[in-house]
Short mmCIF file of C-alpha atoms and ligand atoms in Angstrom, two decimals:
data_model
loop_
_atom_site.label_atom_id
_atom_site.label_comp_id
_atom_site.label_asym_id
_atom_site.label_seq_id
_atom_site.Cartn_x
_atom_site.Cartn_y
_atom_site.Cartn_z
CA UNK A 145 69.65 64.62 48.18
CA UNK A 146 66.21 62.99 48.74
CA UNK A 147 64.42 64.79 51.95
CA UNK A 148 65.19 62.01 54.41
CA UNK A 149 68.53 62.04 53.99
CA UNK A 150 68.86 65.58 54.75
CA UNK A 151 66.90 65.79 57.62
CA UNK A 152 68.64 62.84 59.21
CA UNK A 153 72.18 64.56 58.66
CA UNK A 154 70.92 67.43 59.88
CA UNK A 155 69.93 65.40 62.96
CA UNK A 156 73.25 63.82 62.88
CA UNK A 157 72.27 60.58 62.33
CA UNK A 158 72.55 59.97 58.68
CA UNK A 159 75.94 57.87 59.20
CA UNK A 160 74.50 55.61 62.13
CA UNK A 161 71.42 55.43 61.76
CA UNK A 162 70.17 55.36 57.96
CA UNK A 163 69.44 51.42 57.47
CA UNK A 164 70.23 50.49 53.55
CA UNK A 165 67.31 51.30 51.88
CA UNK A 166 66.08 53.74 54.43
CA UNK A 167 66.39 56.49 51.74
CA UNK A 168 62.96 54.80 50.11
CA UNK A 169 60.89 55.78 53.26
CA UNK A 170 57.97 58.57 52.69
CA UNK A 171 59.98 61.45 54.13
CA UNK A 172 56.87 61.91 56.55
CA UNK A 173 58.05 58.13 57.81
CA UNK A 174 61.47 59.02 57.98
CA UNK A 175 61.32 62.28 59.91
CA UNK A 176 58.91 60.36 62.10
CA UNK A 177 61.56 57.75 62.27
CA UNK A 178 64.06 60.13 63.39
CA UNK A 179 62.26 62.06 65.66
CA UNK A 180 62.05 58.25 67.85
CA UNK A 181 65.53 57.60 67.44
CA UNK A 182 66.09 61.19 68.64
CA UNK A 183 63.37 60.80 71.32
CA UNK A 184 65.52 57.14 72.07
CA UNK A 185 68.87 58.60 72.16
CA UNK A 186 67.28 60.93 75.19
CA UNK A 187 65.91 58.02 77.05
CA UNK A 188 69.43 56.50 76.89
CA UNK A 189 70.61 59.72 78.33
CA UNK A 190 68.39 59.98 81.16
CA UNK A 191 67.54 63.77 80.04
CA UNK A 192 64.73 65.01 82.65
CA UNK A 193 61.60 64.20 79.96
CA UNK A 194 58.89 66.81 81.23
CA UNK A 195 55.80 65.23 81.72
CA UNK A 196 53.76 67.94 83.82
CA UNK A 197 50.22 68.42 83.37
CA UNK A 198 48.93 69.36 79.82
CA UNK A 199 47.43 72.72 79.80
CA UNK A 200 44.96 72.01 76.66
CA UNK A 201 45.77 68.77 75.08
CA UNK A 202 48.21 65.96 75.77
CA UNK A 203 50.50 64.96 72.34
CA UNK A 204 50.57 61.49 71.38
CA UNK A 205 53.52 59.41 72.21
CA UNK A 206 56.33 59.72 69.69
CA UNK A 207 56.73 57.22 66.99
CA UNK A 208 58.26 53.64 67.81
CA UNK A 209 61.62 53.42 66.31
CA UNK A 210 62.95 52.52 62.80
CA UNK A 211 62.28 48.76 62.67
CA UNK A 212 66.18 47.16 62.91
CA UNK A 213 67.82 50.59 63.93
CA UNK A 214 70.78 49.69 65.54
CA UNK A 215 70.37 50.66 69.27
CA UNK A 216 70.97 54.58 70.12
CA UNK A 217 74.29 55.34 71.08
CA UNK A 218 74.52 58.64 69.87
CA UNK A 219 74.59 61.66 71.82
CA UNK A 220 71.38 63.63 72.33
CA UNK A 221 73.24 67.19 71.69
CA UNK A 222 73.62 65.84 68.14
CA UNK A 223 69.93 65.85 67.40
CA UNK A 224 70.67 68.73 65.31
CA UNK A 225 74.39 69.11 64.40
CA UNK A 226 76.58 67.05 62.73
CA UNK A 227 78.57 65.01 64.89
CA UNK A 228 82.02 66.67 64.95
CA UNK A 229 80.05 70.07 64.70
CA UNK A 230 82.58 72.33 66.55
CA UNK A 231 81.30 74.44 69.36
CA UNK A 232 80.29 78.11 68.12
CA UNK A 233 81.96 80.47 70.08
CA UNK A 234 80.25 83.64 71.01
CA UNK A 235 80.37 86.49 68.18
CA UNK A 236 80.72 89.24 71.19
CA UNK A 237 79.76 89.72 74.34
CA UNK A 238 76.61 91.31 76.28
CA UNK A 239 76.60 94.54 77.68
CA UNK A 240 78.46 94.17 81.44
CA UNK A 241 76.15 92.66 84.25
CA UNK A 242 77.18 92.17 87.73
CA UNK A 243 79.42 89.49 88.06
CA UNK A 244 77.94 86.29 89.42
CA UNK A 245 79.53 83.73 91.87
CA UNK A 246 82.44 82.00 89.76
CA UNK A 247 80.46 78.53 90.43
CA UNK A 248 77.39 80.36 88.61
CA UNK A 249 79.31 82.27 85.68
CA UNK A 250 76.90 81.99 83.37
CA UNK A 251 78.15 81.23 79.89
CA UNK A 252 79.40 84.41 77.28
CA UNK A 253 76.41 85.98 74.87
CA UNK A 254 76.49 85.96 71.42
CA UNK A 255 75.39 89.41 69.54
CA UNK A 256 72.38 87.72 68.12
CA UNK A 257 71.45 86.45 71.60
CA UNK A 258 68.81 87.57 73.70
CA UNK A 259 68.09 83.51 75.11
CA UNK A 260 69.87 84.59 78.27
CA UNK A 261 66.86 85.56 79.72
CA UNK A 262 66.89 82.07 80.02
CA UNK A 263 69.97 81.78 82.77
CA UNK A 264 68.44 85.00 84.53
CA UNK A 265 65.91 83.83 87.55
CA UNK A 266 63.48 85.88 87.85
CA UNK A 267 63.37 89.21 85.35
CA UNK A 268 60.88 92.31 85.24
CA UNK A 269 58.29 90.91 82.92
CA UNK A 270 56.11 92.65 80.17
CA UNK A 271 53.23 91.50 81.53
CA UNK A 272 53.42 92.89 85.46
CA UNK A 273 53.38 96.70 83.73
CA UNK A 274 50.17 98.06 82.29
CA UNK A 275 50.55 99.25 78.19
CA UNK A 276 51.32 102.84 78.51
CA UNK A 277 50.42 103.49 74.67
CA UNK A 278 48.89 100.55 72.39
CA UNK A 279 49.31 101.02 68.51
CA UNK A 280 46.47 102.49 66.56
CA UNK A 281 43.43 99.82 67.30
CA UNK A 282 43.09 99.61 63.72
CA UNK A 283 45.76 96.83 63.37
CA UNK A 284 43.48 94.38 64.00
CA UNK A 285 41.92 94.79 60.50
CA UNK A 286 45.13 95.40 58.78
CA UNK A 287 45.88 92.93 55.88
CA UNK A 288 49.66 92.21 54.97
CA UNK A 289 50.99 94.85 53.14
CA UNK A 290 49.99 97.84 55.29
CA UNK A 291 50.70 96.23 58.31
CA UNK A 292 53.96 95.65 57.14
CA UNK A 293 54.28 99.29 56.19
CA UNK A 294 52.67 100.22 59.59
CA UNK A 295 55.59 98.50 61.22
CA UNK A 296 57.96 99.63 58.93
CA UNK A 297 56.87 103.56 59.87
CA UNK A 298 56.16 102.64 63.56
CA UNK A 299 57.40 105.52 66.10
CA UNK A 300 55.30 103.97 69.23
CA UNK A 301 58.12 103.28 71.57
CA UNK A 302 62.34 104.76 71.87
CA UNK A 303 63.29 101.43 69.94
CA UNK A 304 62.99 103.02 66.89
CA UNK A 305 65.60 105.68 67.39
CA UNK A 306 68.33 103.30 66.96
CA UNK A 307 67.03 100.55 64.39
CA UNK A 308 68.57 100.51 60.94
CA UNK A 309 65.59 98.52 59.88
CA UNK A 310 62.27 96.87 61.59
CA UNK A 311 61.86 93.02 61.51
CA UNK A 312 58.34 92.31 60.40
CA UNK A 313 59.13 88.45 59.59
CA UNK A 314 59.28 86.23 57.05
CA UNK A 315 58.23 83.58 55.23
CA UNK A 316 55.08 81.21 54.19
CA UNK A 317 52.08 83.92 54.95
CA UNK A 318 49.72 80.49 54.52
CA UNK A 319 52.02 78.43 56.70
CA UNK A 320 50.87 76.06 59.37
CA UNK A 321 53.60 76.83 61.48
CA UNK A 322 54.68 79.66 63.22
CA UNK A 323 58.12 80.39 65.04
CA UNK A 324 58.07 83.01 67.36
CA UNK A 325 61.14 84.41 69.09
CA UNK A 326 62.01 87.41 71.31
CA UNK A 327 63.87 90.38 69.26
CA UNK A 328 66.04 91.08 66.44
CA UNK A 329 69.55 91.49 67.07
CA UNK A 330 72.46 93.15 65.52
CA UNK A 331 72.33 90.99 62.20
CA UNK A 332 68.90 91.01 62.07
CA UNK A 333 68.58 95.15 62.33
CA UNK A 334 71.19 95.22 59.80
CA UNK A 335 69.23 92.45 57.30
CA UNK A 336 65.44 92.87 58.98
CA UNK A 337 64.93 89.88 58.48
CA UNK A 338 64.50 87.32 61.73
CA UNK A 339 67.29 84.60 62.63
CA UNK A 340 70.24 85.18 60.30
CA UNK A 341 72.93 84.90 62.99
CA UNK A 342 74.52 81.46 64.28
CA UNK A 343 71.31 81.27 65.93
CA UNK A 344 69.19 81.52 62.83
CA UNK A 345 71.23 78.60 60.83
CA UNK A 346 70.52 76.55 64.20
CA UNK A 347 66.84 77.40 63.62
CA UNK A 348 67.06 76.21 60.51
CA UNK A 349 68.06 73.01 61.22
CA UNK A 350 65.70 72.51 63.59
CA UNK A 351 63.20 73.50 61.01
CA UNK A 352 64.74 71.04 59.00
CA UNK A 353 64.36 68.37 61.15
CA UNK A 354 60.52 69.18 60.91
CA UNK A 355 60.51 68.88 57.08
CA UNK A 356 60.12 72.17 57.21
CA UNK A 357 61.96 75.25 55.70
CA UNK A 358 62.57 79.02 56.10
CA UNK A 359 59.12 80.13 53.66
CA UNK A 360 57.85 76.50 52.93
CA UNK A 361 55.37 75.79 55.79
CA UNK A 362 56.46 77.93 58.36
CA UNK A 363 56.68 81.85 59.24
CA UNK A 364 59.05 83.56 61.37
CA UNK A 365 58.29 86.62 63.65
CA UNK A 366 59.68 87.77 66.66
CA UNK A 367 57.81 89.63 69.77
CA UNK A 368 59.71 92.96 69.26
CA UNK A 369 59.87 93.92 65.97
CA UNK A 370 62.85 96.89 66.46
CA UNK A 371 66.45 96.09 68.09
CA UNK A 372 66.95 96.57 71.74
CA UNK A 373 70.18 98.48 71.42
CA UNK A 374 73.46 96.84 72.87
CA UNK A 375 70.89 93.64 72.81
CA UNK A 376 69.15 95.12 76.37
CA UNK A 377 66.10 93.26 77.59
CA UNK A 378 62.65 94.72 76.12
CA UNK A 379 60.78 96.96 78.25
CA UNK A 380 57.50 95.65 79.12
CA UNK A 381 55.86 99.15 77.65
CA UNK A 382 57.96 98.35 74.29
CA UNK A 383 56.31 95.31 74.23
CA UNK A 384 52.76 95.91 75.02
CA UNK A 385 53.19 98.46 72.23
CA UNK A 386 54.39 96.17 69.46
CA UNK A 387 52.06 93.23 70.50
CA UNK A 388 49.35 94.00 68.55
CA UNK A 389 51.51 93.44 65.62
CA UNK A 390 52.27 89.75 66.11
CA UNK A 391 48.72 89.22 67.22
CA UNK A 392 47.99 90.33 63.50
CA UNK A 393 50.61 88.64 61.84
CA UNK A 394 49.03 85.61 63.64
CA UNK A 395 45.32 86.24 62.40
CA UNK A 396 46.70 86.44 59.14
CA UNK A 397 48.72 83.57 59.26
CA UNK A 398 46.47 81.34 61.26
CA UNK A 399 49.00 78.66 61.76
CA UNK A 400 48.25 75.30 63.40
CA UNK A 401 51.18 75.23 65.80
CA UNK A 402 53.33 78.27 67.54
CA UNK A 403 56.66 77.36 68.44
CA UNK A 404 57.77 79.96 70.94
CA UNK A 405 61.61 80.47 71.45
CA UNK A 406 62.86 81.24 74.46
CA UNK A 407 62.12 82.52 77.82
CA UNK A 408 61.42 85.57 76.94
CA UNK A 409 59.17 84.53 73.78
CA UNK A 410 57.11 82.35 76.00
CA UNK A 411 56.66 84.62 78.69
CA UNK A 412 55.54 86.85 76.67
CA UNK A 413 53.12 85.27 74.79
CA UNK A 414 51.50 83.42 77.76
CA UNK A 415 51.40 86.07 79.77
CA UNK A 416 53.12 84.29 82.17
CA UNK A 417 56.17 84.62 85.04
CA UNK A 418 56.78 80.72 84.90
CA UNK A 419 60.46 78.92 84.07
CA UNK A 420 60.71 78.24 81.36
CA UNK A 421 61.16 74.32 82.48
CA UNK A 422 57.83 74.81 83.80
CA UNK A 423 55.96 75.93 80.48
CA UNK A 424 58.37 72.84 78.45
CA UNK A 425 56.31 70.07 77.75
CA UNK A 426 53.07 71.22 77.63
CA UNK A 427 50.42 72.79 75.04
CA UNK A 428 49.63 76.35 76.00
CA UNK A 429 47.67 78.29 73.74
CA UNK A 430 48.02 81.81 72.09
CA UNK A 431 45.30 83.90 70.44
CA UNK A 432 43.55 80.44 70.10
CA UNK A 433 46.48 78.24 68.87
CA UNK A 434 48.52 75.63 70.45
CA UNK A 435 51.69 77.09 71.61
CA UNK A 436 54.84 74.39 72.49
CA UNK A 437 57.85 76.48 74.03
CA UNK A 438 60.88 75.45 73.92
CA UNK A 439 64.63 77.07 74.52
CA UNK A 440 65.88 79.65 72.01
CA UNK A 441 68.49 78.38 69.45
CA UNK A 442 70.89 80.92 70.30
CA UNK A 443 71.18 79.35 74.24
CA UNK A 444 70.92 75.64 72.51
CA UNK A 445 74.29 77.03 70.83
CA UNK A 446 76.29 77.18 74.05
CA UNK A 447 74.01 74.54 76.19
CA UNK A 448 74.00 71.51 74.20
CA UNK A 449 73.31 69.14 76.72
CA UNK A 450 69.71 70.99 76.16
CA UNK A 451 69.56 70.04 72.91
CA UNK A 452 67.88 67.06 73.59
CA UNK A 453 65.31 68.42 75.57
CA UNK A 454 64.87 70.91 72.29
CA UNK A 455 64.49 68.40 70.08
CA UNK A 456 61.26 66.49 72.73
CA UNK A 457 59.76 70.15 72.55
CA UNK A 458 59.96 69.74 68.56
CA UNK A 459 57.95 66.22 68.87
CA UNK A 460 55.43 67.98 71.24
CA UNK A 461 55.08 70.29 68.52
CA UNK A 462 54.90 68.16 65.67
CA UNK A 463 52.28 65.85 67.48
CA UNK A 464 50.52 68.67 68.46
CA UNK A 465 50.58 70.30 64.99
CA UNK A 466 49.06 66.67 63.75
CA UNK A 467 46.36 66.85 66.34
CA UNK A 468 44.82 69.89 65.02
CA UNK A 469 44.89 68.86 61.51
CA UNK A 470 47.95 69.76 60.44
CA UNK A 471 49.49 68.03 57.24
CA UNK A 472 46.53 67.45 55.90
N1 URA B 781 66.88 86.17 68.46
C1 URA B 781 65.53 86.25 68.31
O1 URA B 781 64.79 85.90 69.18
N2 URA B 781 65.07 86.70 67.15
C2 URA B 781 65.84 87.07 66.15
O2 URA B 781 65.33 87.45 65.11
C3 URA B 781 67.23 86.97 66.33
C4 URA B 781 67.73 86.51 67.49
#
């Protein structure tokens, strides 16, 4: 199936929205295409479209639409599921937290799902505790192999009592973009490899949406590179410790565009205590590279009215990604 057509079923669109003849678009013009009927299909839905102050650099408006679409009727959680996609129903649920008000119960966690950090106000954060113990300074000039051997062996913090394997990340080591997300979970200390759950295929759409794929373009990594047992939040020392890590793995890289995942991913990065509706819709910047955050895939997977919202952080990206040169 030609590239266009995939990325608009994986969109959801294909059966609306694909004109006759659409399938002889560029695939550049026909994700672009997309990404306005997407960025339509919002509007119709009055979805809150962030437009707070840009931090570094304000993206360029999305795309007009598809010349002749037919008008946008669909709805914005489909930007990237198929229509009838059923809901996924949490693999298991988190370790037991206080139960809230029954008006506030916040939905149940999948094992692969650290997003609620997202539906939690106001958590300890990484970056209000001093690093107790940084990894040998020496990272910094690490090239791929032994820093993926250095992770592989690291002892640094308690997280590596329990792993059954570290998650260095994966994918296009010359890629342009770069996902980041919080830490692995149980699938992903079983595989060590990022995003494999529910989560991860959600990713991957969204990826696709972006012409992009798992090791074509893009590479994966996550903040913590060892399981949080029982899925737990991070401690900020655990990761101060592993930080240096993905700041290599970024150096190497030296992608265009991060796309940071989550709450926790984008708090981390930036340094910051902010909502994560706050930090939406503007470029931030890590280790000198445009950062867009947006929500994790695993909390898109029980919130899908926020789907749409997802899929406006994706065109921020994407613009962004343009800006500095990227596709080129
Ligand atoms: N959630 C993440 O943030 N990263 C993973 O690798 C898996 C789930």
């Amino acid at each position: 199936m030609p590239l266009d057509e995939i990325a608009l079923e994986e969109l959801g669109l294909a059966p609306r929205w694909v004109r006759k003849g659409v399938a002889a678009v560029a695939p550049q013009e026909a994700i672009a295409a997309a990404a306005s009927v997407a960025v339509a299909v919002e509007a119709e839905v009055e979805v809150e479209v962030a437009a707070p102050p840009v931090v570094a650099r304000e993206a360029s408006a999305p795309a007009p639409l598809i010349e002749g679409a037919a008008p946008p009727k669909a709805r914005a959680e489909d930007a990237f599921a198929p229509e009838d996609a059923p809901f996924v129903q949490p693999e298991r649920v988190a370790p037991a937290k206080p139960a809230p008000a029954a008006s506030e119960e916040p939905p149940a966690f999948t094992e692969d799902d650290f997003a609620w950090f997202d539906s939690v106000s106001e958590a300890v954060l990484p970056h209000d505790v001093e690093p107790a113990r940084a990894p040998r300074n020496d990272v910094a000039t690490l090239d791929w192999e032994p820093l993926a051997e250095r992770v592989a062996s690291c002892t640094l913090c308690r997280l590596c009592e329990k792993r059954t394997n570290t998650v260095f990340g994966v994918g296009d080591r010359e890629a342009e973009w770069m996902v980041i997300g919080e830490a692995p979970g149980e699938n992903e200390d079983r595989q060590g490899e990022p995003f494999v759950g529910q989560a991860g295929k959600l990713l991957d759409n969204m990826l696709r949406s972006l012409a992009l794929a798992r090791g074509e373009n893009v590479y994966i990594a996550n903040v913590i590179k060892c399981r949080p047992p029982g899925n737990r939040n991070p401690e900020p020392d655990e990761v101060a410790r592993c930080e240096p890590y993905l700041q290599r793995q970024v150096a190497l890289v030296k992608p265009k565009i991060i796309v940071a995942m989550g709450r926790f991913a984008a708090q981390s990065l930036l340094k910051t205590s902010n909502s994560i509706a706050s930090l939406r819709g503007r470029v931030h910047e890590y280790e000198g590279v445009p950062v867009i955050v947006t929500y994790h895939p695993a909390y898109l997977l029980r919130s899908l009215q926020d789907k749409s919202k997802a899929w406006t952080d994706l065109c921020l990206a994407r613009d962004t990604w343009r800006a500095a040169g990227g596709g080129q």
